[in-house]
Structure formats: structure tokens, C-alpha cells
PDB file of C-alpha atoms in Angstrom:
ATOM      1  CA  UNK A   9     -26.521  40.238  -0.882  1.00 94.00           C
ATOM      2  CA  UNK A  10     -24.743  43.617  -0.272  1.00 97.00           C
ATOM      3  CA  UNK A  11     -20.965  43.839  -0.232  1.00 98.00           C
ATOM      4  CA  UNK A  12     -19.337  46.936   1.197  1.00 98.00           C
ATOM      5  CA  UNK A  13     -15.645  48.184   0.389  1.00 98.00           C
ATOM      6  CA  UNK A  14     -13.557  51.061  -0.048  1.00 98.00           C
ATOM      7  CA  UNK A  15     -12.818  51.666   3.736  1.00 98.00           C
ATOM      8  CA  UNK A  16      -9.444  52.146   5.110  1.00 97.00           C
ATOM      9  CA  UNK A  17      -6.940  54.231   7.125  1.00 98.00           C
ATOM     10  CA  UNK A  18      -7.078  57.957   6.183  1.00 98.00           C
ATOM     11  CA  UNK A  19      -5.608  61.106   7.653  1.00 98.00           C
ATOM     12  CA  UNK A  20      -7.793  64.049   8.637  1.00 98.00           C
ATOM     13  CA  UNK A  21      -8.792  66.107   5.631  1.00 98.00           C
ATOM     14  CA  UNK A  22      -8.605  63.096   3.228  1.00 98.00           C
ATOM     15  CA  UNK A  23     -11.351  61.687   1.229  1.00 98.00           C
ATOM     16  CA  UNK A  24     -12.763  57.974   0.636  1.00 98.00           C
ATOM     17  CA  UNK A  25     -15.386  56.451  -1.593  1.00 98.00           C
ATOM     18  CA  UNK A  26     -17.191  53.636  -0.248  1.00 98.00           C
ATOM     19  CA  UNK A  27     -18.898  51.044  -2.285  1.00 98.00           C
ATOM     20  CA  UNK A  28     -22.193  48.946  -2.078  1.00 98.00           C
ATOM     21  CA  UNK A  29     -22.194  46.510  -4.489  1.00 98.00           C
ATOM     22  CA  UNK A  30     -25.497  44.255  -4.873  1.00 96.00           C
ATOM     23  CA  UNK A  31     -25.210  40.661  -5.688  1.00 94.00           C
ATOM     24  CA  UNK A  32     -28.366  38.843  -7.116  1.00 94.00           C
ATOM     25  CA  UNK A  33     -30.564  41.740  -7.635  1.00 95.00           C
ATOM     26  CA  UNK A  34     -30.875  45.141  -9.159  1.00 95.00           C
ATOM     27  CA  UNK A  35     -30.180  48.100  -6.823  1.00 94.00           C
ATOM     28  CA  UNK A  36     -31.890  50.555  -9.010  1.00 92.00           C
ATOM     29  CA  UNK A  37     -35.170  49.403  -7.950  1.00 92.00           C
ATOM     30  CA  UNK A  38     -34.818  49.840  -4.253  1.00 94.00           C
ATOM     31  CA  UNK A  39     -33.990  52.731  -1.628  1.00 95.00           C
ATOM     32  CA  UNK A  40     -30.488  52.203  -0.456  1.00 96.00           C
ATOM     33  CA  UNK A  41     -29.334  53.552   2.969  1.00 97.00           C
ATOM     34  CA  UNK A  42     -25.715  54.248   4.131  1.00 98.00           C
ATOM     35  CA  UNK A  43     -25.091  53.997   8.179  1.00 98.00           C
ATOM     36  CA  UNK A  44     -22.253  53.963  10.410  1.00 98.00           C
ATOM     37  CA  UNK A  45     -21.525  52.679  13.793  1.00 98.00           C
ATOM     38  CA  UNK A  46     -18.625  54.048  15.990  1.00 97.00           C
ATOM     39  CA  UNK A  47     -17.143  51.905  18.680  1.00 94.00           C
ATOM     40  CA  UNK A  48     -19.551  51.987  21.739  1.00 95.00           C
ATOM     41  CA  UNK A  49     -22.299  53.856  19.785  1.00 96.00           C
ATOM     42  CA  UNK A  50     -25.447  53.114  18.142  1.00 97.00           C
ATOM     43  CA  UNK A  51     -25.644  52.627  14.448  1.00 97.00           C
ATOM     44  CA  UNK A  52     -26.747  56.029  12.876  1.00 97.00           C
ATOM     45  CA  UNK A  53     -28.068  57.095   9.515  1.00 97.00           C
ATOM     46  CA  UNK A  54     -25.882  58.749   7.271  1.00 98.00           C
ATOM     47  CA  UNK A  55     -27.383  59.125   3.845  1.00 97.00           C
ATOM     48  CA  UNK A  56     -30.006  57.353   1.627  1.00 96.00           C
ATOM     49  CA  UNK A  57     -31.110  57.257  -1.957  1.00 95.00           C
ATOM     50  CA  UNK A  58     -34.590  56.933  -2.986  1.00 92.00           C
ATOM     51  CA  UNK A  59     -35.207  54.585  -6.115  1.00 89.00           C
ATOM     52  CA  UNK A  60     -38.557  56.289  -6.751  1.00 85.00           C
ATOM     53  CA  UNK A  61     -37.550  59.850  -7.625  1.00 85.00           C
ATOM     54  CA  UNK A  62     -33.833  60.096  -7.113  1.00 86.00           C
ATOM     55  CA  UNK A  63     -34.362  61.753  -4.055  1.00 93.00           C
ATOM     56  CA  UNK A  64     -31.303  61.986  -1.549  1.00 95.00           C
ATOM     57  CA  UNK A  65     -31.335  62.722   2.167  1.00 96.00           C
ATOM     58  CA  UNK A  66     -28.722  63.282   4.776  1.00 97.00           C
ATOM     59  CA  UNK A  67     -28.362  63.372   8.353  1.00 95.00           C
ATOM     60  CA  UNK A  68     -27.814  66.695  10.019  1.00 89.00           C
ATOM     61  CA  UNK A  69     -24.977  68.419   8.659  1.00 83.00           C
ATOM     62  CA  UNK A  70     -23.439  65.434   6.899  1.00 88.00           C
ATOM     63  CA  UNK A  71     -24.537  66.932   3.452  1.00 88.00           C
ATOM     64  CA  UNK A  72     -21.534  69.288   3.524  1.00 93.00           C
ATOM     65  CA  UNK A  73     -19.060  66.399   3.297  1.00 97.00           C
ATOM     66  CA  UNK A  74     -20.950  63.150   2.174  1.00 98.00           C
ATOM     67  CA  UNK A  75     -22.467  62.533  -1.176  1.00 98.00           C
ATOM     68  CA  UNK A  76     -24.474  59.403  -2.071  1.00 97.00           C
ATOM     69  CA  UNK A  77     -24.857  58.404  -5.821  1.00 97.00           C
ATOM     70  CA  UNK A  78     -25.723  55.460  -7.839  1.00 96.00           C
ATOM     71  CA  UNK A  79     -24.314  53.767 -10.812  1.00 96.00           C
ATOM     72  CA  UNK A  80     -26.789  51.545 -12.136  1.00 94.00           C
ATOM     73  CA  UNK A  81     -24.659  50.000 -14.899  1.00 96.00           C
ATOM     74  CA  UNK A  82     -22.273  48.740 -11.868  1.00 97.00           C
ATOM     75  CA  UNK A  83     -25.151  47.996  -9.898  1.00 97.00           C
ATOM     76  CA  UNK A  84     -23.553  49.928  -7.056  1.00 97.00           C
ATOM     77  CA  UNK A  85     -24.371  52.860  -4.628  1.00 97.00           C
ATOM     78  CA  UNK A  86     -21.402  54.913  -3.579  1.00 98.00           C
ATOM     79  CA  UNK A  87     -20.719  57.121  -0.502  1.00 98.00           C
ATOM     80  CA  UNK A  88     -18.079  59.728  -1.090  1.00 98.00           C
ATOM     81  CA  UNK A  89     -16.761  61.336   2.060  1.00 98.00           C
ATOM     82  CA  UNK A  90     -14.747  64.491   1.963  1.00 98.00           C
ATOM     83  CA  UNK A  91     -12.597  66.274   4.494  1.00 97.00           C
ATOM     84  CA  UNK A  92     -12.724  63.238   6.873  1.00 98.00           C
ATOM     85  CA  UNK A  93     -12.644  63.837  10.580  1.00 97.00           C
ATOM     86  CA  UNK A  94     -11.641  61.756  13.481  1.00 97.00           C
ATOM     87  CA  UNK A  95     -15.191  61.527  14.455  1.00 96.00           C
ATOM     88  CA  UNK A  96     -15.952  59.977  11.130  1.00 97.00           C
ATOM     89  CA  UNK A  97     -14.140  56.952  12.307  1.00 98.00           C
ATOM     90  CA  UNK A  98     -16.778  53.931  12.180  1.00 98.00           C
ATOM     91  CA  UNK A  99     -17.865  50.860  10.432  1.00 98.00           C
ATOM     92  CA  UNK A 100     -19.981  51.862   7.519  1.00 98.00           C
ATOM     93  CA  UNK A 101     -22.833  49.912   6.287  1.00 98.00           C
ATOM     94  CA  UNK A 102     -25.255  50.005   3.340  1.00 98.00           C
ATOM     95  CA  UNK A 103     -28.679  48.731   3.633  1.00 98.00           C
ATOM     96  CA  UNK A 104     -31.817  47.976   1.638  1.00 97.00           C
ATOM     97  CA  UNK A 105     -35.367  46.201   1.985  1.00 94.00           C
ATOM     98  CA  UNK A 106     -36.244  44.271  -1.159  1.00 92.00           C
ATOM     99  CA  UNK A 107     -39.740  43.834  -0.128  1.00 90.00           C
ATOM    100  CA  UNK A 108     -40.278  47.608  -0.564  1.00 87.00           C
ATOM    101  CA  UNK A 109     -40.156  49.532  -3.655  1.00 83.00           C
ATOM    102  CA  UNK A 110     -42.160  52.700  -2.804  1.00 79.00           C
ATOM    103  CA  UNK A 111     -40.683  55.832  -1.118  1.00 80.00           C
ATOM    104  CA  UNK A 112     -39.352  56.168   2.275  1.00 88.00           C
ATOM    105  CA  UNK A 113     -39.158  60.000   2.668  1.00 87.00           C
ATOM    106  CA  UNK A 114     -36.607  61.085   5.491  1.00 89.00           C
ATOM    107  CA  UNK A 115     -37.499  57.612   7.180  1.00 92.00           C
ATOM    108  CA  UNK A 116     -34.836  56.229   4.843  1.00 94.00           C
ATOM    109  CA  UNK A 117     -32.467  57.385   7.421  1.00 95.00           C
ATOM    110  CA  UNK A 118     -33.758  55.011  10.176  1.00 96.00           C
ATOM    111  CA  UNK A 119     -32.121  51.626  10.702  1.00 96.00           C
ATOM    112  CA  UNK A 120     -35.423  50.045  11.349  1.00 95.00           C
ATOM    113  CA  UNK A 121     -36.564  50.426   7.640  1.00 95.00           C
ATOM    114  CA  UNK A 122     -34.035  47.878   6.233  1.00 96.00           C
ATOM    115  CA  UNK A 123     -33.750  44.005   6.271  1.00 95.00           C
ATOM    116  CA  UNK A 124     -30.564  43.510   4.298  1.00 97.00           C
ATOM    117  CA  UNK A 125     -27.371  44.875   5.289  1.00 98.00           C
ATOM    118  CA  UNK A 126     -23.812  44.900   3.929  1.00 98.00           C
ATOM    119  CA  UNK A 127     -21.059  43.501   5.991  1.00 98.00           C
ATOM    120  CA  UNK A 128     -19.666  46.792   6.644  1.00 98.00           C
ATOM    121  CA  UNK A 129     -16.292  48.600   5.738  1.00 98.00           C
ATOM    122  CA  UNK A 130     -14.089  50.068   8.392  1.00 98.00           C
ATOM    123  CA  UNK A 131     -13.020  53.844   8.002  1.00 98.00           C
ATOM    124  CA  UNK A 132     -10.487  54.999  10.324  1.00 98.00           C
ATOM    125  CA  UNK A 133      -9.336  58.792  10.390  1.00 98.00           C
ATOM    126  CA  UNK A 134      -6.331  59.141  12.165  1.00 97.00           C
ATOM    127  CA  UNK A 135      -2.786  60.780  11.876  1.00 94.00           C
TER     128      UNK A 135
END
């Protein structure tokens, strides 16, 4: 099970750190992806972290403001978002696939690579 937290209402320019806590297994053995879904839009990849070599990937220009990291001691993967913009408003999800321990490469940004999802955490950026 994956549990998402850390979302909230924040003003433009603010920051948030989202959490993805694993229950019942060790996250360090698996690739973890972060995704978001805005109202009326498809779920899209934001960032992902490989368990094989520690590689991280970001969609488009998201590397400028998004940072994915792991804390294996806390069995948690984080997504730091800085300089939040109204377009970042969405529900954010983390995901993994416990049947795979190999590398994904940039395919880790695709929703179809995962079969286990967190419940999501709402991020709203507004004045």
C-alpha cells in the first residue's frame, strides 16, 4: 500500500513537499513514479526514481521546480515542488509495481508501467 500526503492550499510562488509512504514493503527495491491529474485532464507523469541505479527522470521542464528524493530509513519517497503555479493544481499520486525490480528508463514516466497507486493528495495553488 502507498499512502500520499503533504498536499494543501498554497499561494503562487510557495512550496510543498509531498510524501509517498509505503506500508508492507520496502520502497527502496522499486522504481517509484509521481503523477498528477488536473480536473478534466489525463493523469500525467511528473517524475520518477529508479531503484536500480538511483536515476531520476522528469517530464518536460519540470526538473526546474520539482525534485524527487528517497528516504529509505523512513520508507518514503518525496516530491518537492517549488515556485508553485496555478497550473500545478492537481491531485498528485505516487505509484510503483512490485512485480518489477529492473530499470525502467524514461518509461517510468508512463502511467501504464505501474499497478499500485497511492490514494492521491490534492494540491491547490491559488491566491
